[in-house]
Coordinates of C-alpha atoms and ligand atoms in Angstrom, one line a residue:
X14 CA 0.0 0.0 0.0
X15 CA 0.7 3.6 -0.6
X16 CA 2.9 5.0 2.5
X17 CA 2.6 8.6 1.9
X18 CA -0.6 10.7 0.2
X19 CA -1.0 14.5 -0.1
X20 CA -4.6 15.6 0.0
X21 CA -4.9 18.9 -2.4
X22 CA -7.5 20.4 -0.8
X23 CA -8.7 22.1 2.5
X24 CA -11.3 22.0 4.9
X25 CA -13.6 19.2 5.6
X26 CA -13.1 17.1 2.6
X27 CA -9.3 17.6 3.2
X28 CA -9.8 16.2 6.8
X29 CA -12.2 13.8 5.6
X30 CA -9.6 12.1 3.4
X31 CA -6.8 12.3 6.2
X32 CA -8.9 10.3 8.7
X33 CA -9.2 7.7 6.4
X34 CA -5.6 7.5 5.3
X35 CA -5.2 7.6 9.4
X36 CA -7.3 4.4 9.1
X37 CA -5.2 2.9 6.6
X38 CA -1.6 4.0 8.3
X39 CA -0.5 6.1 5.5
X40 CA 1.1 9.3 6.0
X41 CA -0.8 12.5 5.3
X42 CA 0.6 15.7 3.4
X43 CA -1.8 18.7 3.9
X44 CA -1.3 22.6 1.4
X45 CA -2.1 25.3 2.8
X46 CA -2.5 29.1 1.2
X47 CA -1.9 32.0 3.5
X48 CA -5.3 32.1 4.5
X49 CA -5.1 28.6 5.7
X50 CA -2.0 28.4 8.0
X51 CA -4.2 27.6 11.4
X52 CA -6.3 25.6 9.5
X53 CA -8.0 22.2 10.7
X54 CA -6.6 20.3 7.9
X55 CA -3.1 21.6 8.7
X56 CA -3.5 20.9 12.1
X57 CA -4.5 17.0 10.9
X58 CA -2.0 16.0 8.6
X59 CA 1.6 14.5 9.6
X60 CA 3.0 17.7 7.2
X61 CA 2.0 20.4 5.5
X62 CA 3.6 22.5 2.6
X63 CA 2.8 26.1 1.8
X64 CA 1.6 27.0 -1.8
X65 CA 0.6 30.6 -1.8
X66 CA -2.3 33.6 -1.5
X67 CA -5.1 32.9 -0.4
X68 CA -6.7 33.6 -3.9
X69 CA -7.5 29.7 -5.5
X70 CA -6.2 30.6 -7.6
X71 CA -2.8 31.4 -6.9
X72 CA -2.9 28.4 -4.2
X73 CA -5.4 25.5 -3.9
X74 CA -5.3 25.9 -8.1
X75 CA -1.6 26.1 -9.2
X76 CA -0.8 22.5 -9.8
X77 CA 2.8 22.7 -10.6
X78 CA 3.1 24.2 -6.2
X79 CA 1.5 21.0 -5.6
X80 CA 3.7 18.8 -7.5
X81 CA 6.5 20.6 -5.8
X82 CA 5.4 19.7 -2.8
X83 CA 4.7 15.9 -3.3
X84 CA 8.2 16.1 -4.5
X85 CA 9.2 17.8 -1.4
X86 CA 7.8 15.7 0.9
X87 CA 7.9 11.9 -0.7
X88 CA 4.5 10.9 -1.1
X89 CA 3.1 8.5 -4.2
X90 CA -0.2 10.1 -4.7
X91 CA -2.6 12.6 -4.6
X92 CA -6.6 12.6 -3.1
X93 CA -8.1 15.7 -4.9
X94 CA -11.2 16.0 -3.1
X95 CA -13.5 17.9 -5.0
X96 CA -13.3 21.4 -6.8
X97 CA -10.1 22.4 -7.4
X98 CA -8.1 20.3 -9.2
X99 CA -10.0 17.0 -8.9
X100 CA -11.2 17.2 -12.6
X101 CA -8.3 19.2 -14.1
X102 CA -6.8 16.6 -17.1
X103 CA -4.4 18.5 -17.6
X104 CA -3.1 18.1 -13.7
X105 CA -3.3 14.5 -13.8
X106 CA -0.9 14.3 -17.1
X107 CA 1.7 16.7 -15.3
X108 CA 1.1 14.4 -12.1
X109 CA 1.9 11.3 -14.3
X110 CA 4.7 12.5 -15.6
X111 CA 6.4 13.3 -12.4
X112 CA 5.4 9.1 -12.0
X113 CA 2.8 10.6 -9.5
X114 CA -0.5 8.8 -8.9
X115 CA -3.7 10.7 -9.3
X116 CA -6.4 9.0 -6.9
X117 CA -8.6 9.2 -9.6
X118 CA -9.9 8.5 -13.3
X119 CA -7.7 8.8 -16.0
X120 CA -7.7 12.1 -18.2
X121 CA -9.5 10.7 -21.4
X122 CA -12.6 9.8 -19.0
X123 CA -12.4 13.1 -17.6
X124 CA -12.5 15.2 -21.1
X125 CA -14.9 12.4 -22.3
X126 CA -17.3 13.5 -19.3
X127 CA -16.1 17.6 -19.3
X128 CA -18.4 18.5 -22.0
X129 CA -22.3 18.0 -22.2
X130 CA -22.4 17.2 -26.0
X131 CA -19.7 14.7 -25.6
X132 CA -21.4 13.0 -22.4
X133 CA -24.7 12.8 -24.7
X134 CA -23.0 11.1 -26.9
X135 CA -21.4 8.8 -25.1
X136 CA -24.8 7.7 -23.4
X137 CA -26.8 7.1 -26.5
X138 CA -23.8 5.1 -27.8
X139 CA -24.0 3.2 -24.6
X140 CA -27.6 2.9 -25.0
X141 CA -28.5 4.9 -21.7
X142 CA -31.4 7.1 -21.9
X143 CA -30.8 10.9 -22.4
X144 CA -33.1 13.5 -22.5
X145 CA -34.7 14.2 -26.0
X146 CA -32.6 17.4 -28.0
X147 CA -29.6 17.8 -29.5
X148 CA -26.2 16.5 -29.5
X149 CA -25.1 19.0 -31.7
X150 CA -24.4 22.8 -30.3
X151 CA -26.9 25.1 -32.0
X152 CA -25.4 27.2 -35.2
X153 CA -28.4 29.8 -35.4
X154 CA -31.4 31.0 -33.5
X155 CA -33.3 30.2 -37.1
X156 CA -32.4 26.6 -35.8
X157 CA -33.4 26.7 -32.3
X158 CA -36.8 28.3 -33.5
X159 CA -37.2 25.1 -35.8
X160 CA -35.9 22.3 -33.4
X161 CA -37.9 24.0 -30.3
X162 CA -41.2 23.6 -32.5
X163 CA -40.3 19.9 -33.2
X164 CA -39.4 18.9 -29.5
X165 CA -42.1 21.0 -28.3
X166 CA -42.0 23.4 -25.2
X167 CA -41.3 23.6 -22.7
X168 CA -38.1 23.6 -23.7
X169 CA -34.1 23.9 -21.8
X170 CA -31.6 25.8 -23.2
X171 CA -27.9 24.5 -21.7
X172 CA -24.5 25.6 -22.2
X173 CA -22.0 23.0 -23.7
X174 CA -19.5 23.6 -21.0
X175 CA -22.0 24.3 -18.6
X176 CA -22.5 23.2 -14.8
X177 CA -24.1 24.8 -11.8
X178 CA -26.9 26.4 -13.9
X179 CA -25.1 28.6 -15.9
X180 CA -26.0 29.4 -19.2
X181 CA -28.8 27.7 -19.1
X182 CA -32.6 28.7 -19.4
X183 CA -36.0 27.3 -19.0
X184 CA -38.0 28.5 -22.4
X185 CA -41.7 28.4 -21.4
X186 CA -43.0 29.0 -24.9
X187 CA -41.7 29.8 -28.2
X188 CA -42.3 33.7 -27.6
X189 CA -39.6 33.7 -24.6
X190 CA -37.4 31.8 -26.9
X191 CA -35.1 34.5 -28.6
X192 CA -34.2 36.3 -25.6
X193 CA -33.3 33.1 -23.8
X194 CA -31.0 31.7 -26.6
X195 CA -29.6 35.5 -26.1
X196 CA -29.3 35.6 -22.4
X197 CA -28.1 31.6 -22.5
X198 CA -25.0 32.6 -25.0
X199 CA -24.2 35.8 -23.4
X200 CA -23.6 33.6 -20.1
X201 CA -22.2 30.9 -21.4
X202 CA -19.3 32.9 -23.1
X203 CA -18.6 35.1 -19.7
X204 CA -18.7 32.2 -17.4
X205 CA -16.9 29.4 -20.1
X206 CA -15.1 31.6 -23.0
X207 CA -17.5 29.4 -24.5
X208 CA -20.7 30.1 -26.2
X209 CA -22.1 27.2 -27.8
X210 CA -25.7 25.6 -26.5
X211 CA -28.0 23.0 -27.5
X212 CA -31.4 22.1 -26.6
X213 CA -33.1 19.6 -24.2
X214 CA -36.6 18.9 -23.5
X215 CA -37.7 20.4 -20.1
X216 CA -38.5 17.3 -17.9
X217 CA -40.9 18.9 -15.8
X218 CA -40.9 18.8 -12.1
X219 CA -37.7 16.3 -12.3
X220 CA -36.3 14.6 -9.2
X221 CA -32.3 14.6 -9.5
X222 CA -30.9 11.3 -8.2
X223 CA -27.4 10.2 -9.0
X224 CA -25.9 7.1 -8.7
X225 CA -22.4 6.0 -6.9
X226 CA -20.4 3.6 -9.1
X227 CA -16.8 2.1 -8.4
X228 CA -14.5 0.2 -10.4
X229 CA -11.2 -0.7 -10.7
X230 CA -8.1 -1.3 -12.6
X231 CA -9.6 -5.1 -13.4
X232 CA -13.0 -4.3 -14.6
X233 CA -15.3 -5.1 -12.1
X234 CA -18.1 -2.4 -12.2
X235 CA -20.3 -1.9 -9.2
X236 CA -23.3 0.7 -8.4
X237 CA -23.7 1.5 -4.8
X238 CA -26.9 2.9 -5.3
X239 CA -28.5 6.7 -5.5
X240 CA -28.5 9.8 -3.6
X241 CA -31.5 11.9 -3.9
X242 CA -30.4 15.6 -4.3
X243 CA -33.6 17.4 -5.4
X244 CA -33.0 19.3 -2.6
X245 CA -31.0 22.3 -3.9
X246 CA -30.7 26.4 -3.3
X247 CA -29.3 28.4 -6.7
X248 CA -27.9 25.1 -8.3
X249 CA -26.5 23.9 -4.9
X250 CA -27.2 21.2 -3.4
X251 CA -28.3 21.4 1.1
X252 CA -29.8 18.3 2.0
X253 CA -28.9 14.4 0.0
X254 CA -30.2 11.3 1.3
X255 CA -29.7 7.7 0.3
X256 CA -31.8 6.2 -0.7
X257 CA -34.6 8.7 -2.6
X258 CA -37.6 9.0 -1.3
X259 CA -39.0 6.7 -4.0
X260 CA -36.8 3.8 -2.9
X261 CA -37.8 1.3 -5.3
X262 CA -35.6 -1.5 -5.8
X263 CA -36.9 -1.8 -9.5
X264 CA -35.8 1.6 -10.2
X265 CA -32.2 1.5 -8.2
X266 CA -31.3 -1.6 -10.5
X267 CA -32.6 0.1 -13.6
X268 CA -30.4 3.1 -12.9
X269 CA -27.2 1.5 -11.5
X270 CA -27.4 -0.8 -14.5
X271 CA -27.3 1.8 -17.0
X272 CA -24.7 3.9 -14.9
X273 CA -22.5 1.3 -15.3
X274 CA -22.8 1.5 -18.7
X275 CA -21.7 4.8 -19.0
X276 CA -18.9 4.1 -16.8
X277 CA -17.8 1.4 -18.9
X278 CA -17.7 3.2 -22.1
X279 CA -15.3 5.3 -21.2
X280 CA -12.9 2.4 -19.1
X281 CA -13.8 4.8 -15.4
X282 CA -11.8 3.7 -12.8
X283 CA -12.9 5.0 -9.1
X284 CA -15.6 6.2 -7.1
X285 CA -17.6 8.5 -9.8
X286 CA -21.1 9.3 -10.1
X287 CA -24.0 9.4 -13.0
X288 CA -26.3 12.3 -12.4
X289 CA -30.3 11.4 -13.7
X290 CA -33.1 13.7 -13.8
X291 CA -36.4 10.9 -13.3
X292 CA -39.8 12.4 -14.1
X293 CA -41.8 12.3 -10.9
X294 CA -45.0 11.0 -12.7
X295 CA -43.4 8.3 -15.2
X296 CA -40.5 7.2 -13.4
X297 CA -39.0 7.4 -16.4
X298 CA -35.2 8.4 -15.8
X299 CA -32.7 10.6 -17.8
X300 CA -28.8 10.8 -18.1
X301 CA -27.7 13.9 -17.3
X302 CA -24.0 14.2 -16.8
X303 CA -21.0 12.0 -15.0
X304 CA -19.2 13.7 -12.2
X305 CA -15.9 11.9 -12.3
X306 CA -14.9 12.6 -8.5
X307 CA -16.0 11.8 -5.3
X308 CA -19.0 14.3 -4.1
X309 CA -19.9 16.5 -1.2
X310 CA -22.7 14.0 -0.9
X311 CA -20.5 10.4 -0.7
X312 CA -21.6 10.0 3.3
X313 CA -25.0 9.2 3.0
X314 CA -24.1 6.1 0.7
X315 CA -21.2 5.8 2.9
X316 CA -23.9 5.4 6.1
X317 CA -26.0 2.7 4.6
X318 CA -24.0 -0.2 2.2
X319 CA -21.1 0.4 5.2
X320 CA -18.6 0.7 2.4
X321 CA -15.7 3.7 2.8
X322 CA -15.4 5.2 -0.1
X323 CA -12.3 7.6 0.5
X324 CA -10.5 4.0 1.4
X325 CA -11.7 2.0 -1.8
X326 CA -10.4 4.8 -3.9
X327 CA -7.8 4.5 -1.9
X328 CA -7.0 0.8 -2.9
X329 CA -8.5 0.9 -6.1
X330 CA -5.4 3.8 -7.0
X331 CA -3.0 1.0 -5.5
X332 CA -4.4 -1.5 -8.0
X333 CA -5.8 -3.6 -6.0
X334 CA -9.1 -5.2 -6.8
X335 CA -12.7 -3.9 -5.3
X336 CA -13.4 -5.4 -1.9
X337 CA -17.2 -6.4 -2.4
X338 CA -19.0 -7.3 -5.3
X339 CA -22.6 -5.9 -6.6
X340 CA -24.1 -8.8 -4.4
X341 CA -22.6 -7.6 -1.2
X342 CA -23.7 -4.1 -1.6
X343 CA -27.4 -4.2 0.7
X344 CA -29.4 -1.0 1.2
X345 CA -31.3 -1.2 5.1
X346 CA -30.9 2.0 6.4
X347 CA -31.5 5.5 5.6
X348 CA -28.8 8.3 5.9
X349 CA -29.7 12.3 5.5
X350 CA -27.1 15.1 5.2
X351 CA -27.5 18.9 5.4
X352 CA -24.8 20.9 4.4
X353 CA -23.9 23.3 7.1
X354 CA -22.9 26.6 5.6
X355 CA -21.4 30.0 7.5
X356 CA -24.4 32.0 5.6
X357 CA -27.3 33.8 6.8
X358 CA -30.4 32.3 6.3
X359 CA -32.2 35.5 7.2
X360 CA -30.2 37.6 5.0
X361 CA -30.7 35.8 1.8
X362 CA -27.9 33.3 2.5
X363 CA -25.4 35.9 2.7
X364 CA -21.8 34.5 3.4
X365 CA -21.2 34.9 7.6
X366 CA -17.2 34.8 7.5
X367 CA -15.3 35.7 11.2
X368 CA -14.0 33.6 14.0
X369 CA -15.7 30.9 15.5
X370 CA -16.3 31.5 19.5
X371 CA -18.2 28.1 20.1
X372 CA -18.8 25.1 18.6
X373 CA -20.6 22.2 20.3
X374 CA -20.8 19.3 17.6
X375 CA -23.7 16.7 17.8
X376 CA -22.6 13.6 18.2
X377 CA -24.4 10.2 19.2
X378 CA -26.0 7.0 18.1
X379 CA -26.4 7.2 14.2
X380 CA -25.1 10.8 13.6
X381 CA -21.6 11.7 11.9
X382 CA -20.4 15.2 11.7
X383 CA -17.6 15.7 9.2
X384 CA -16.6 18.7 9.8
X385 CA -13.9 21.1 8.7
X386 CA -13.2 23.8 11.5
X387 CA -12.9 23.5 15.4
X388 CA -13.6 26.3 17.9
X389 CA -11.6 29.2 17.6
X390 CA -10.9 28.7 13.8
X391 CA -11.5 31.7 11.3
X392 CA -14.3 31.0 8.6
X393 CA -12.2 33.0 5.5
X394 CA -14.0 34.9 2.5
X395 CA -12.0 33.0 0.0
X396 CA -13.2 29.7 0.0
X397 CA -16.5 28.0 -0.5
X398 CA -18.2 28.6 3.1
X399 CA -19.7 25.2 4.1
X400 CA -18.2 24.3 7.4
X401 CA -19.2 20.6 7.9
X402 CA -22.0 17.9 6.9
X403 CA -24.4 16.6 9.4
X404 CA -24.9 13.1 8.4
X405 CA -27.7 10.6 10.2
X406 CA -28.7 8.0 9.9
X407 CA -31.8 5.5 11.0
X408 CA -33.9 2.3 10.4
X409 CA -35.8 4.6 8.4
X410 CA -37.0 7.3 6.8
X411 CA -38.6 8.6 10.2
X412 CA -36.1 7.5 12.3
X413 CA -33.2 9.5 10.2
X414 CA -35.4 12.6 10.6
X415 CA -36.2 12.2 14.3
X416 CA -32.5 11.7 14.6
X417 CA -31.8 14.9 11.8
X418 CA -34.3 16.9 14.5
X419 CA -32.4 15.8 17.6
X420 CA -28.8 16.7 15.9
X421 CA -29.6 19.8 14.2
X422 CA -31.0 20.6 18.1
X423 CA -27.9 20.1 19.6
X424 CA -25.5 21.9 17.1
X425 CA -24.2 25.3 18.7
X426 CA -22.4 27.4 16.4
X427 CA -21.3 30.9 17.8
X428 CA -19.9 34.5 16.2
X429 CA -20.9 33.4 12.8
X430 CA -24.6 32.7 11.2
X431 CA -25.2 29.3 9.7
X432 CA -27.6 27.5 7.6
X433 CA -28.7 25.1 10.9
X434 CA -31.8 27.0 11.7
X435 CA -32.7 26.7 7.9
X436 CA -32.3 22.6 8.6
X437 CA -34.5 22.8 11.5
X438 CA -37.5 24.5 9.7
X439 CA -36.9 21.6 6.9
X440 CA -37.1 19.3 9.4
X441 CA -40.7 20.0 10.3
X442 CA -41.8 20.7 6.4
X443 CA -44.8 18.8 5.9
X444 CA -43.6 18.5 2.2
X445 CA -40.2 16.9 3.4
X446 CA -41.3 14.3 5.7
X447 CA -43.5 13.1 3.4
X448 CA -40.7 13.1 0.5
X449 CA -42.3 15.4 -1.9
X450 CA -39.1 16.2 -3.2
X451 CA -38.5 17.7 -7.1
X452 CA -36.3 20.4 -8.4
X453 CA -38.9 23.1 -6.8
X454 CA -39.2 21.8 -3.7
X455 CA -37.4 24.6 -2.0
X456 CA -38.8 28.0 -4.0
X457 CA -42.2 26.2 -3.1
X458 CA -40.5 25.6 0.9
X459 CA -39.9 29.8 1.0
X460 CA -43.2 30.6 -0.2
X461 CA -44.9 27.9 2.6
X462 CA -42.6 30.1 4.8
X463 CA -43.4 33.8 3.7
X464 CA -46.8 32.4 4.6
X465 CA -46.5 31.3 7.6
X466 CA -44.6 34.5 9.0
X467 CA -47.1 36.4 7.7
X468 CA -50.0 34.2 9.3
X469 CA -48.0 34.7 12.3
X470 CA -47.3 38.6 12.6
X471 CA -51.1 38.4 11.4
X472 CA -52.1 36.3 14.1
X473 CA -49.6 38.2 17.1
X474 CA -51.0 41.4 15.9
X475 CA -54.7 40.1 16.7
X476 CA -53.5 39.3 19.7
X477 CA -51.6 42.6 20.7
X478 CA -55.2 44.3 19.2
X479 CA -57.2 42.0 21.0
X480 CA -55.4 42.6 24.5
X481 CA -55.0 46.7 24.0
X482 CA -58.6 46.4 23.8
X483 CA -59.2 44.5 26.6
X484 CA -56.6 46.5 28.8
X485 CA -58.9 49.4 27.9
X486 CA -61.3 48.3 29.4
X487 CA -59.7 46.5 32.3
X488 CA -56.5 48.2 32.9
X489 CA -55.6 45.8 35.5
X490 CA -56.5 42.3 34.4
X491 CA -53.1 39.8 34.9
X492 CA -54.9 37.0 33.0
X493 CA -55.0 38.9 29.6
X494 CA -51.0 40.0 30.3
X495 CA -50.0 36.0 30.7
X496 CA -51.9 34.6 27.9
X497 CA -50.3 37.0 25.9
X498 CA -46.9 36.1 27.0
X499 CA -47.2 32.6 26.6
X500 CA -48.7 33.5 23.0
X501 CA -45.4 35.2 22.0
X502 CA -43.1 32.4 23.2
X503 CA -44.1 29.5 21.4
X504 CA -42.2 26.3 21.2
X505 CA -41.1 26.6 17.6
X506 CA -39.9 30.0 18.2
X507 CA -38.3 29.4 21.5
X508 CA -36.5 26.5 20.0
X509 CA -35.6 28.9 17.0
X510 CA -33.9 31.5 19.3
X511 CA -32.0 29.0 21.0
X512 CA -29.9 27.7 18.1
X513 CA -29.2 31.3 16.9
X514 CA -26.2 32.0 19.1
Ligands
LIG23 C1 -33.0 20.2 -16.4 C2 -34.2 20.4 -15.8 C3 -35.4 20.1 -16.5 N1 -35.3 19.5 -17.7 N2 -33.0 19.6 -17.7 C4 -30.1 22.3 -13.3 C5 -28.7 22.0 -13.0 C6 -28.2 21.0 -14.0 N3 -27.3 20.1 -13.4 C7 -29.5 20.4 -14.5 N4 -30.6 21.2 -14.1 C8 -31.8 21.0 -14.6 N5 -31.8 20.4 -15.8 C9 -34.1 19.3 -18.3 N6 -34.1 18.8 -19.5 C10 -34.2 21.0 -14.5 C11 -33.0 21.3 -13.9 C12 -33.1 22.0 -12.6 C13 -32.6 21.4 -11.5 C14 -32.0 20.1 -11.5 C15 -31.6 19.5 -10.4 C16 -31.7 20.2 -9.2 C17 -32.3 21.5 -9.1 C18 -32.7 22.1 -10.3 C19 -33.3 23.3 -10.2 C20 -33.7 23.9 -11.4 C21 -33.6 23.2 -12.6

């Protein structure tokens, strides 16, 4: 086995891949920027190597400082985590030529799965299921006018390069349609240097469920089942589970059978993950892209087949051979995660940087924090601000959410705002527990909540009118004073105010 690994990346993933090198005795080589030199991550690893400003940039980003410093420092191989470099093809080909193993797929899968055209493509070859539209980037608006009529709207409009809902609109109607394929370009090119994009058939009210797959260097193939992810703010994902709501067995087989396929057609090796949008009312299921990485998300899958991920890709890097087989792999429980950001849920979700004064982490039967940060610790304004995953797990669908209630209850997280008192109003979501989950679940969350505040100030107002009133006309009655008081302090709120610290 591998006896020294430097993880390029920070924070919880970072930490989350030294523990499990820790498990597997092999030496850990953290990278810090500026920004980072009191960092968790830093603090973990058995070394750690300075690569530059805080800026990604000029840090986290520059591959050849990290090559320096596997040099430096002796190790075989690098974990990339996720972001950064972790689909860079280009990094990977410096990394092999410095004989440096990339923990990881190998660059043609990567550029075969970079672009959306090309993953298209490569599905319908393998005879997966994509949703209906082009494979071809459009040349002329004259041609999305015509191939918008013959699809029939509702209609997407994506960005080749895209990813994270950039450049890409939702065409209601053929009226809306040139200002879209206007608006669509324009973005595409800023955010891409890029302006080509084709059309898709909107799949309306989609869930998005992904499947895990894992192979390695021998050819065995497995699926570890789907994460559902419908769950998502701006294009970004806050709360996964595993397995969807819809937990069909049918269906999980169906989609880790044809996920496999893709996986195969471009020889994947490692943990990597087929994205599928799957109409609520058919069932019917649609490729949509192939992260070739591990994800934020891996935990819940982690939680219920019992498998570590981190340590298969581990192994799998080595050249070993899988260590379970698509018969092993059982699904009995069910796992939850909410991302925990530093934002503010009452400002619009505004990044909350600053020190962290106190942090009590829940802990417990069937609940798993990985977390990046420790009390103390400065959350900075250059990075991506979530500062852990709350993970639980239960029997069931119930249990993991009576558990979810119970953890996000005793989370404490002082001198910054965080996303846990957004959790806890999930939590209690009619909608959620009953697993009404699509792409709009949470516009159609805030506008349950807009109404409920204002059923509330409606409601304490009534009471505040109904007790002047009442005081007018007996100035000294205590009964009217401690019904209101009681009124004002109900549970839900009380409980609110607590976790706000
Ligand atoms: C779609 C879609 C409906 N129909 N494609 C958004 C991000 C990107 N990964 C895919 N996205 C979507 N593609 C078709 N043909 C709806 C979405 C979508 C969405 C998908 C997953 C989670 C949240 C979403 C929110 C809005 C739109």
């Amino acid at each position: 086995m591998f006896k020294k690994i430097l993880i390029a990346n920070r924070g919880e993933i970072a930490c989350r891949v030294i523990r499990a090198c820790r498990d597997m005795n092999i030496e850990t080589v953290a990278v810090y920027s500026s920004a980072d030199r009191d960092a968790l991550h830093v603090r973990m690893a058995d070394e750690a190597y300075f690569i530059g400003a805080p800026p990604s940039a000029e840090s986290y980003l520059r591959g050849e400082k990290i090559i320096e410093a596997v040099k430096k420092s002796g190790a075989e191989a690098i974990h990339p985590g996720y972001g950064f470099l972790s689909e860079n093809a280009d990094f990977v080909r410096q990394a092999a030529k410095e004989n440096i193993i990339f923990i990881g797929p190998a660059p043609e899968a990567m550029e075969a799965m970079g672009g959306k055209i090309s993953a298209r493509k490569i599905a319908i070859e393998a005879d997966v299921p994509i949703v209906p539209g082009t494979t071809e980037p459009l040349e002329t608006y004259e041609e999305a006018q015509r191939i918008g009529l013959e699809i029939g709207y509702p209609i997407m409009l994506k960005a080749t390069a895209g990813g994270g809902g950039k450049g890409m609109r939702f065409v209601e109607s053929a009226e809306d349609l040139k200002s879209a394929y206007e608006t669509a370009r324009g973005e595409a090119l800023a955010s891409f240097n890029n302006d080509e994009v084709y059309i898709e058939k909107a799949v309306v009210r989609p869930r998005h469920i992904e499947i895990q797959i894992f192979a390695d260097q021998h050819g065995n193939y497995v699926y570890l089942g789907e994460r559902e992810c419908s769950i998502q703010r701006r294009h970004q994902k806050v709360v996964e589970e595993c397995p969807s709501p819809i937990n069909s067995s049918e269906l999980r087989a169906k989609m880790g059978e044809s996920a496999i396929k893709v996986a195969r057609a471009v020889d994947y090796v490692g943990a990597g993950t087929i994205e599928f949008l799957v109409s609520d009312e058919t069932r019917e299921f649609y490729f949509l892209e192939m992260n070739t990485r591990l994800q934020v998300e891996h935990p819940v899958t982690e939680l219920v087949t019992g498998i570590d991920l981190v340590r298969e890709q581990i192994r799998v890097a080595f050249g070993e051979k899988l260590s379970f087989t698509q018969k092993d792999i059982v699904w009995q429980t069910h796992a939850i995660e909410c991302r925990v950001y530093a934002e503010d849920p009452e400002n619009n979700f505004l990044p909350s940087p600053g020190k962290i004064t106190r942090l009590r982490v829940p802990q417990g039967n069937g609940v798993r924090d990985d977390g990046g940060v420790y009390e103390g610790a400065e959350v900075s304004i250059y990075y991506d601000p979530m500062i852990s995953k709350l993970a639980v797990y239960g029997k069931t669908r119930e249990e993991a959410i009576d558990r979810l209630r119970r953890a996000l209850r005793e989370y404490e997280v002082g001198g910054i705002k965080t996303t846990i008192p957004f959790f806890q109003e999930i939590v209690e979501d009619e909608e959620f527990i009953a697993g009404n989950l699509d792409t709009n679940f949470i516009a159609r969350f805030n506008e349950r909540r807009k109404k409920k505040e204002t059923d509330e100030t409606t409601r304490d107002l009534a009471i505040i009118a109904a007790a002047l009133a009442q005081n007018k006309k007996q100035p000294a009655a205590p009964k009217t004073t401690e019904q209101t008081a009681s009124r004002w302090t109900s549970a839900g709120r009380a409980a609110a105010h607590r976790n706000r610290m």
